[in-house]
Coordinates of C-alpha atoms in Angstrom, one line a residue:
M1 CA -54.6 293.3 48.0
T2 CA -55.0 290.7 45.2
A3 CA -58.4 289.8 43.9
T4 CA -58.1 286.3 45.4
E5 CA -57.3 287.5 49.0
R6 CA -60.1 286.9 51.5
A7 CA -60.8 289.7 53.9
L8 CA -60.3 288.5 57.5
P9 CA -63.3 288.8 59.8
V10 CA -63.0 291.5 62.5
K11 CA -63.6 288.8 65.2
T12 CA -60.6 286.8 64.0
I13 CA -58.3 289.9 64.0
V14 CA -59.5 290.9 67.5
G15 CA -59.3 287.4 68.9
Y16 CA -55.8 286.9 67.5
A17 CA -54.6 290.3 68.8
L18 CA -55.7 289.5 72.3
G19 CA -53.1 286.8 72.5
S20 CA -50.5 289.5 72.6
L21 CA -51.9 290.7 75.9
G22 CA -50.3 287.5 77.2
T23 CA -47.2 287.3 75.0
G24 CA -46.4 291.0 75.6
G25 CA -46.9 290.7 79.3
F26 CA -44.6 287.6 79.6
A27 CA -41.9 289.1 77.3
T28 CA -41.9 292.4 79.2
L29 CA -42.2 291.8 82.9
P30 CA -39.6 289.0 83.5
G31 CA -37.3 290.9 81.1
L32 CA -37.8 294.0 83.1
V33 CA -37.6 292.8 86.7
L34 CA -36.3 289.3 86.9
V35 CA -32.5 290.1 86.9
F36 CA -33.2 293.1 89.2
Y37 CA -35.2 290.8 91.5
L38 CA -32.3 288.4 91.6
T39 CA -29.5 291.0 92.2
D40 CA -31.3 293.6 94.3
T41 CA -33.8 291.6 96.4
L42 CA -32.5 288.0 96.6
G43 CA -28.8 289.0 96.8
V44 CA -27.7 286.9 93.8
T45 CA -24.5 288.2 92.1
A46 CA -24.9 289.8 88.7
L47 CA -22.9 287.1 87.0
L48 CA -24.9 284.3 88.6
A49 CA -28.2 286.0 87.9
G50 CA -27.2 286.1 84.2
V51 CA -26.3 282.4 84.2
L52 CA -29.7 281.5 85.8
V53 CA -31.8 283.5 83.4
T54 CA -29.8 282.3 80.5
A55 CA -30.1 278.6 81.6
A56 CA -33.9 278.9 81.7
K57 CA -33.9 280.5 78.3
I58 CA -31.6 277.7 76.9
W59 CA -34.2 275.2 78.0
D60 CA -36.9 277.3 76.2
V61 CA -34.8 277.2 73.0
L62 CA -34.4 273.4 73.2
I63 CA -38.1 272.7 73.6
D64 CA -39.5 275.2 71.1
P65 CA -38.7 273.2 67.9
V66 CA -40.2 270.1 69.5
I67 CA -43.4 271.9 70.5
G68 CA -43.6 273.3 67.0
A69 CA -43.3 270.0 65.3
R70 CA -45.7 268.3 67.6
S71 CA -48.3 271.1 67.1
D72 CA -48.0 270.4 63.3
R73 CA -48.8 266.8 64.1
A74 CA -51.7 267.8 66.3
L75 CA -53.0 270.0 63.4
A76 CA -52.7 267.1 60.9
R77 CA -54.3 264.5 63.2
H78 CA -57.0 266.6 65.0
G79 CA -57.3 269.7 62.8
S80 CA -56.3 272.2 65.5
R81 CA -53.4 273.6 67.6
R82 CA -55.9 274.7 70.3
G83 CA -55.0 272.1 72.9
F84 CA -51.4 273.2 73.1
M85 CA -52.5 276.9 73.4
R86 CA -55.0 276.2 76.2
A87 CA -52.5 274.1 78.2
G88 CA -50.0 276.9 78.1
A89 CA -52.6 279.5 79.1
L90 CA -53.8 277.5 82.1
L91 CA -50.3 276.5 83.4
L92 CA -48.4 279.7 83.0
P93 CA -50.1 281.8 85.8
V94 CA -49.3 279.1 88.4
F95 CA -45.6 278.9 87.5
F96 CA -45.3 282.6 87.1
V97 CA -46.4 283.2 90.6
L98 CA -44.0 280.6 91.9
T99 CA -41.1 282.4 90.2
F100 CA -41.7 285.5 92.4
A101 CA -42.7 283.6 95.5
V102 CA -39.2 283.0 97.0
P103 CA -39.5 282.9 100.8
A104 CA -37.6 285.7 102.6
G105 CA -34.6 284.5 104.5
L106 CA -33.4 281.9 101.9
E107 CA -29.7 282.0 101.1
P108 CA -28.9 283.6 97.7
A109 CA -27.9 280.3 96.1
A110 CA -31.1 278.6 97.2
S111 CA -33.1 281.6 96.1
G112 CA -31.5 281.5 92.7
L113 CA -32.2 277.7 92.3
W114 CA -35.9 278.3 93.2
V115 CA -36.2 281.0 90.5
L116 CA -34.4 278.8 88.0
V117 CA -36.7 275.9 88.4
A118 CA -39.9 277.9 88.6
F119 CA -38.9 280.1 85.6
M120 CA -38.1 277.0 83.5
L121 CA -41.6 275.7 84.2
T122 CA -43.0 279.1 83.3
A123 CA -41.1 279.2 80.1
T124 CA -42.3 275.7 79.1
A125 CA -45.9 276.8 79.6
F126 CA -45.3 279.9 77.6
S127 CA -43.9 277.9 74.7
L128 CA -46.9 275.6 74.6
F129 CA -48.9 278.7 73.8
Q130 CA -46.5 280.9 71.9
V131 CA -45.2 278.4 69.3
P132 CA -48.6 277.5 67.8
Y133 CA -49.8 281.1 68.2
I134 CA -47.1 282.3 65.9
A135 CA -48.0 279.6 63.4
L136 CA -51.6 280.7 63.1
P137 CA -51.3 283.7 60.7
A138 CA -50.1 281.5 57.9
E139 CA -53.3 279.5 58.4
L140 CA -55.7 282.3 59.2
A141 CA -54.8 284.7 56.3
D142 CA -53.9 283.7 52.7
G143 CA -52.4 286.9 51.3
Y144 CA -49.6 289.4 51.7
D145 CA -51.8 292.4 52.8
Q146 CA -54.2 290.5 55.0
R147 CA -51.3 289.2 57.0
T148 CA -50.0 292.7 57.4
R149 CA -53.4 293.7 58.6
L150 CA -53.6 290.8 61.1
L151 CA -50.1 291.3 62.5
T152 CA -50.4 295.1 62.6
W153 CA -53.3 294.9 65.1
R154 CA -51.6 292.2 67.0
V155 CA -48.7 294.6 67.5
V156 CA -51.1 297.4 68.6
V157 CA -52.2 295.1 71.4
L158 CA -48.6 293.9 72.0
T159 CA -47.4 297.5 72.5
A160 CA -50.4 298.3 74.8
A161 CA -49.5 295.2 76.8
I162 CA -45.9 296.2 77.1
L163 CA -47.1 299.6 78.4
L164 CA -49.5 298.0 80.8
F165 CA -47.0 295.6 82.2
G166 CA -43.9 297.7 81.9
A167 CA -45.5 300.6 83.8
G168 CA -48.1 298.7 85.9
G169 CA -45.8 295.9 87.0
P170 CA -43.4 298.2 89.0
M171 CA -46.4 300.1 90.4
L172 CA -47.9 296.8 91.7
R173 CA -44.5 295.9 93.1
R174 CA -44.5 299.0 95.2
L175 CA -47.8 297.9 96.9
G176 CA -45.7 295.8 99.1
G177 CA -44.2 298.9 100.7
E178 CA -40.9 298.1 102.4
N179 CA -41.5 294.4 102.0
E180 CA -40.0 293.8 98.6
Y181 CA -40.9 290.0 98.7
L182 CA -44.6 290.8 99.2
G183 CA -44.5 293.4 96.4
Y184 CA -43.1 291.0 93.9
L185 CA -45.7 288.4 94.9
I186 CA -48.6 290.9 94.4
M187 CA -47.2 291.8 91.0
A188 CA -46.9 288.2 89.9
V189 CA -50.4 287.2 90.9
V190 CA -52.1 290.1 89.1
A191 CA -49.9 289.8 86.0
G192 CA -50.1 286.0 85.9
V193 CA -53.9 286.1 85.8
V194 CA -54.0 288.8 83.0
I195 CA -51.4 287.0 80.9
G196 CA -53.2 283.6 81.2
G197 CA -56.5 285.3 80.4
G198 CA -55.3 286.9 77.2
M199 CA -53.8 283.6 76.1
L200 CA -57.0 281.7 76.8
L201 CA -59.1 284.1 74.8
A202 CA -56.7 283.9 71.8
S203 CA -56.8 280.1 71.8
R204 CA -60.4 280.3 70.6
V205 CA -59.2 281.7 67.3
A206 CA -57.3 278.5 66.4
P207 CA -59.2 276.7 63.7
R208 CA -61.0 273.5 64.7
G209 CA -61.6 270.6 62.4
V210 CA -59.4 269.3 59.6
G211 CA -59.5 272.0 56.9
A212 CA -57.5 272.8 53.8
H213 CA -54.5 273.8 55.8
A214 CA -54.5 270.8 58.1
A215 CA -55.0 268.5 55.2
A216 CA -52.1 270.1 53.4
S217 CA -49.7 269.4 56.3
G218 CA -48.9 265.9 55.2
G219 CA -45.2 266.6 55.4
H220 CA -45.3 267.1 59.1
P221 CA -42.4 265.3 61.0
G222 CA -43.2 262.2 62.8
G223 CA -41.2 260.1 65.2
G224 CA -39.3 261.4 68.2
I225 CA -37.4 264.4 69.3
R226 CA -34.5 263.8 66.9
E227 CA -36.8 264.0 63.9
H228 CA -38.3 267.3 65.2
Y229 CA -34.9 268.9 65.4
K230 CA -34.1 267.5 61.9
A231 CA -37.3 269.1 60.6
G232 CA -36.3 272.5 62.1
L233 CA -32.8 272.3 60.6
A234 CA -34.4 271.4 57.2
V235 CA -36.6 274.5 57.1
L236 CA -33.5 276.6 58.0
R237 CA -31.4 275.0 55.2
R238 CA -34.0 275.4 52.4
S239 CA -35.2 278.9 53.1
Q240 CA -32.6 281.7 52.7
S241 CA -35.3 284.3 53.5
F242 CA -36.2 282.6 56.7
R243 CA -32.6 282.5 57.8
A244 CA -32.1 286.1 57.0
L245 CA -35.3 287.2 58.8
L246 CA -34.6 285.0 61.8
L247 CA -31.1 286.3 62.3
T248 CA -32.2 289.9 61.9
F249 CA -35.0 289.4 64.5
M250 CA -32.6 287.6 66.9
L251 CA -30.1 290.4 66.8
Q252 CA -32.8 293.0 67.3
G253 CA -34.2 290.9 70.1
L254 CA -30.8 291.0 71.7
A255 CA -30.8 294.8 71.3
T256 CA -34.2 295.3 72.8
G257 CA -33.6 292.6 75.5
V258 CA -30.5 294.4 76.9
M259 CA -32.4 297.7 76.9
L260 CA -35.4 296.1 78.6
A261 CA -33.2 294.4 81.3
G262 CA -31.3 297.6 81.8
A263 CA -34.2 300.0 82.2
N264 CA -34.6 299.3 85.9
Y265 CA -31.0 300.0 86.5
V266 CA -31.1 303.2 84.4
A267 CA -34.1 304.5 86.5
V268 CA -32.4 303.7 89.9
W269 CA -28.7 304.4 89.3
V270 CA -28.7 307.0 86.4
L271 CA -31.9 309.0 86.7
H272 CA -32.1 308.3 90.5
S273 CA -35.8 307.7 90.6
E274 CA -37.7 304.4 90.7
A275 CA -40.7 306.2 89.2
A276 CA -38.5 306.9 86.2
L277 CA -39.0 303.3 85.2
E278 CA -42.7 303.9 84.5
L279 CA -41.9 307.1 82.6
L280 CA -39.3 305.3 80.5
F281 CA -41.9 302.8 79.5
V282 CA -44.6 305.3 78.7
A283 CA -42.1 307.2 76.6
L284 CA -41.1 304.0 74.8
I285 CA -44.5 302.4 74.3
A286 CA -47.0 305.2 73.9
P287 CA -45.4 306.2 70.5
A288 CA -45.2 302.5 69.5
L289 CA -49.0 302.1 70.2
F290 CA -49.8 304.9 67.7
C291 CA -47.1 304.1 65.2
A292 CA -47.9 300.4 64.6
P293 CA -50.8 301.1 62.2
L294 CA -48.6 303.8 60.5
W295 CA -45.9 301.1 59.8
G296 CA -48.7 299.0 58.2
V297 CA -49.4 302.0 55.8
I298 CA -45.7 302.4 55.1
A299 CA -45.4 298.7 54.3
R300 CA -48.2 298.9 51.8
R301 CA -46.5 301.8 50.1
V302 CA -42.8 300.7 50.0
G303 CA -42.9 297.1 51.0
K304 CA -42.5 295.4 54.4
E305 CA -38.7 294.9 54.0
R306 CA -38.0 298.6 53.3
G307 CA -40.3 299.6 56.1
F308 CA -38.4 297.3 58.4
V309 CA -35.1 299.0 57.5
L310 CA -36.6 302.4 58.2
A311 CA -37.9 301.3 61.6
S312 CA -34.6 299.7 62.5
V313 CA -32.6 302.8 61.6
L314 CA -34.9 305.1 63.6
F315 CA -34.5 302.8 66.7
G316 CA -30.7 302.5 66.3
V317 CA -30.1 306.2 66.0
A318 CA -32.3 307.0 68.9
A319 CA -30.6 304.4 71.1
L320 CA -27.2 305.7 70.2
S321 CA -28.1 309.3 71.2
L322 CA -28.8 308.0 74.8
T323 CA -25.0 307.6 75.4
A324 CA -25.2 311.3 76.3
M325 CA -26.5 310.2 79.7
L326 CA -22.9 309.6 80.6
W327 CA -22.4 313.4 80.8
A328 CA -25.9 314.8 81.3
P329 CA -28.6 312.5 82.6
G330 CA -32.0 314.1 82.8
A331 CA -35.5 314.3 81.6
W332 CA -34.4 314.9 78.0
V333 CA -33.8 311.1 77.7
Y334 CA -37.6 310.6 77.2
L335 CA -37.5 312.2 73.7
P336 CA -35.0 309.7 72.1
V337 CA -36.7 306.9 74.0
A338 CA -40.0 308.0 72.4
L339 CA -38.3 307.9 68.9
A340 CA -37.0 304.5 69.7
G341 CA -40.5 303.4 70.6
A342 CA -41.8 304.6 67.2
G343 CA -39.1 302.5 65.5
Y344 CA -39.8 299.5 67.8
A345 CA -43.4 299.3 66.6
G346 CA -42.1 298.7 63.1
M347 CA -39.4 296.3 64.3
Q348 CA -42.1 294.1 65.8
S349 CA -45.0 294.3 63.4
L350 CA -43.2 294.1 60.0
P351 CA -41.0 291.0 60.6
M352 CA -44.0 289.2 62.2
A353 CA -46.0 290.0 59.1
M354 CA -43.1 288.8 56.9
L355 CA -42.8 285.4 58.7
P356 CA -46.2 284.0 57.4
D357 CA -45.1 285.1 53.9
V358 CA -42.0 283.0 54.3
I359 CA -44.0 280.1 55.6
S360 CA -46.7 280.2 52.8
H361 CA -44.0 280.6 50.2
D362 CA -42.1 277.6 51.5
A363 CA -45.4 275.5 51.5
A364 CA -46.1 276.5 47.9
E365 CA -42.6 275.6 46.8
H366 CA -42.4 272.3 48.8
G367 CA -46.0 271.3 49.3
D368 CA -45.5 270.3 52.9
G369 CA -46.7 273.2 55.1
Q370 CA -44.9 273.1 58.4
A371 CA -46.0 276.3 60.0
G372 CA -45.5 274.9 63.5
T373 CA -41.9 273.8 62.7
F374 CA -41.2 277.3 61.4
S375 CA -42.7 279.0 64.4
G376 CA -40.9 276.6 66.8
V377 CA -37.5 277.6 65.2
W378 CA -38.6 281.3 65.2
T379 CA -39.6 281.2 68.8
A380 CA -36.3 279.5 69.7
G381 CA -34.4 282.3 67.9
E382 CA -36.4 285.1 69.4
T383 CA -36.0 283.6 72.9
T384 CA -32.2 283.3 72.3
G385 CA -32.0 287.0 71.4
M386 CA -34.0 288.1 74.4
A387 CA -32.1 285.8 76.8
L388 CA -28.7 286.9 75.6
G389 CA -29.8 290.5 76.1
A390 CA -30.1 289.9 79.8
T391 CA -26.8 287.9 79.7
A392 CA -25.0 290.8 78.0
L393 CA -26.3 293.2 80.6
T394 CA -25.2 291.0 83.5
L395 CA -21.7 290.5 81.9
M396 CA -21.4 294.3 81.6
L397 CA -22.5 294.8 85.2
A398 CA -20.1 292.2 86.5
A399 CA -17.2 293.6 84.4
T400 CA -17.8 297.2 85.7
G401 CA -18.1 296.2 89.3
Y402 CA -21.9 296.4 90.0
I403 CA -22.7 295.6 93.7
E404 CA -25.7 293.4 94.4
S405 CA -27.9 293.8 97.5
V406 CA -30.5 291.9 99.6
G407 CA -33.9 293.4 100.2
A408 CA -33.9 297.1 101.0
T409 CA -30.2 297.2 101.9
A410 CA -28.6 300.5 100.6
V411 CA -25.4 300.3 98.5
E412 CA -23.5 302.8 96.3
Q413 CA -22.4 302.0 92.8
S414 CA -19.1 303.1 91.3
D415 CA -18.8 305.5 88.3
A416 CA -17.6 302.5 86.2
A417 CA -20.8 300.5 87.1
V418 CA -23.0 303.5 86.1
M419 CA -21.1 303.8 82.8
G420 CA -21.7 300.1 82.1
I421 CA -25.5 300.6 82.7
V422 CA -25.6 303.6 80.3
L423 CA -23.6 301.8 77.5
S424 CA -25.8 298.7 77.9
F425 CA -28.9 300.9 77.3
S426 CA -27.5 302.9 74.4
A427 CA -24.3 302.1 72.4
L428 CA -24.6 298.3 72.6
P429 CA -28.2 298.1 71.3
A430 CA -27.3 300.6 68.5
A431 CA -24.4 298.5 67.4
L432 CA -26.6 295.3 67.4
I433 CA -29.2 297.1 65.2
A434 CA -26.5 298.1 62.7
V435 CA -25.3 294.5 62.4
S436 CA -28.9 293.3 62.0
L437 CA -29.3 295.4 58.9
L438 CA -26.5 293.5 57.3
S439 CA -28.4 290.2 57.7
L440 CA -31.7 291.8 56.5
R441 CA -30.1 292.5 53.1
R442 CA -30.2 288.8 52.4
Y443 CA -34.0 288.7 52.7
T444 CA -35.2 288.2 49.1
L445 CA -39.0 287.8 49.2
R446 CA -41.1 290.6 47.8
K447 CA -44.8 291.3 47.5
S448 CA -44.8 290.0 43.9
D449 CA -43.5 286.6 45.0
I450 CA -46.3 286.2 47.5
D451 CA -49.0 287.5 45.2
R452 CA -47.9 285.1 42.5
K453 CA -48.2 282.1 44.9
V454 CA -51.7 283.3 46.0
L455 CA -52.9 283.5 42.4
V456 CA -51.5 280.0 41.7

């Protein structure tokens, strides 16, 4: 840490980390169960399910840059992004419950339309919170190591939330017994309240009153939606490191998104046990929970970018080894999943700690801090990656002949469909991780660049 870095109060670190109880829950539960809910409860075809989920995510991508730019304006005018965050926290639980409240007996097409509209509203509420939330580290911490510390503990809570929702969500769903519609509704009510509560607590960390950061935001975009998109394109054009980091994170979001969406299918059709879904999540997230602080230590020793490479390689190799499920599915899969979880912790904490470095470096170079604009573009990219993960899975399912079902109706899947599920959970994510490492090579910022700006 440089001599001029201010140590963050524990209260700030804890408060900010609690927001990941909400972001982790929302990123995990819909990604885990929404496609499965559409195909195996509502009877929507795999291809149409992919189209519906992707359409909702496209909407999310379109609004993120606008929300980011407007949160910059709110910061400049009122000294806080808190209003956006609170609105998202209060609205999300309502729309989340509606997403999983489709009445039994609706035709698949009508059910799909219900989910599309409700999930678009949910995604809008989430963006109102998520975009300013991601912008906060550049305003809360002013140094390379303090941002690593802040984001490391955020990822500890994030991984705990993924474990809680990934394992607890399906358990809550089973409380409905044979009534799958009731089970999903119970799950949505409990999860929605917890997600909204975590977001509401984190909103209290957002600075209030016009301070140094708010005053420095004189370059925020004004005008309408067109100007907001122009501002987003401008930060992409002028920051090579941002482009490289964003593309890397998008590709890795695509890799983790396809695995997340495929986990339910692996549990049911490859491991032949619905309970295996919780075990997969425990195997994935328990190591991540303990390894997130370790990646912070590694980053201080070798740099965030080198630590990021190591974490990505570990995840990719572990994912690739899971292709052996084609010939010998069994309990052994939990070991490589655990190794992937260890890598996943670094793949989350390190790029999120690198993003505020990019933002602060850009502000020092151009004198017009636009943290909200950066975070809006970042969230749009992250959403794109995760959305395309679900799309890639549904395309694979459709191509290999996956059969959808309504309610508890029993069906049999072909060997080709099972193969598609396995490859979506193993070889495809590994290939995406390999490509992401090529884009990461273009990230040029180092600790010395950030420390030099802090000293200035």
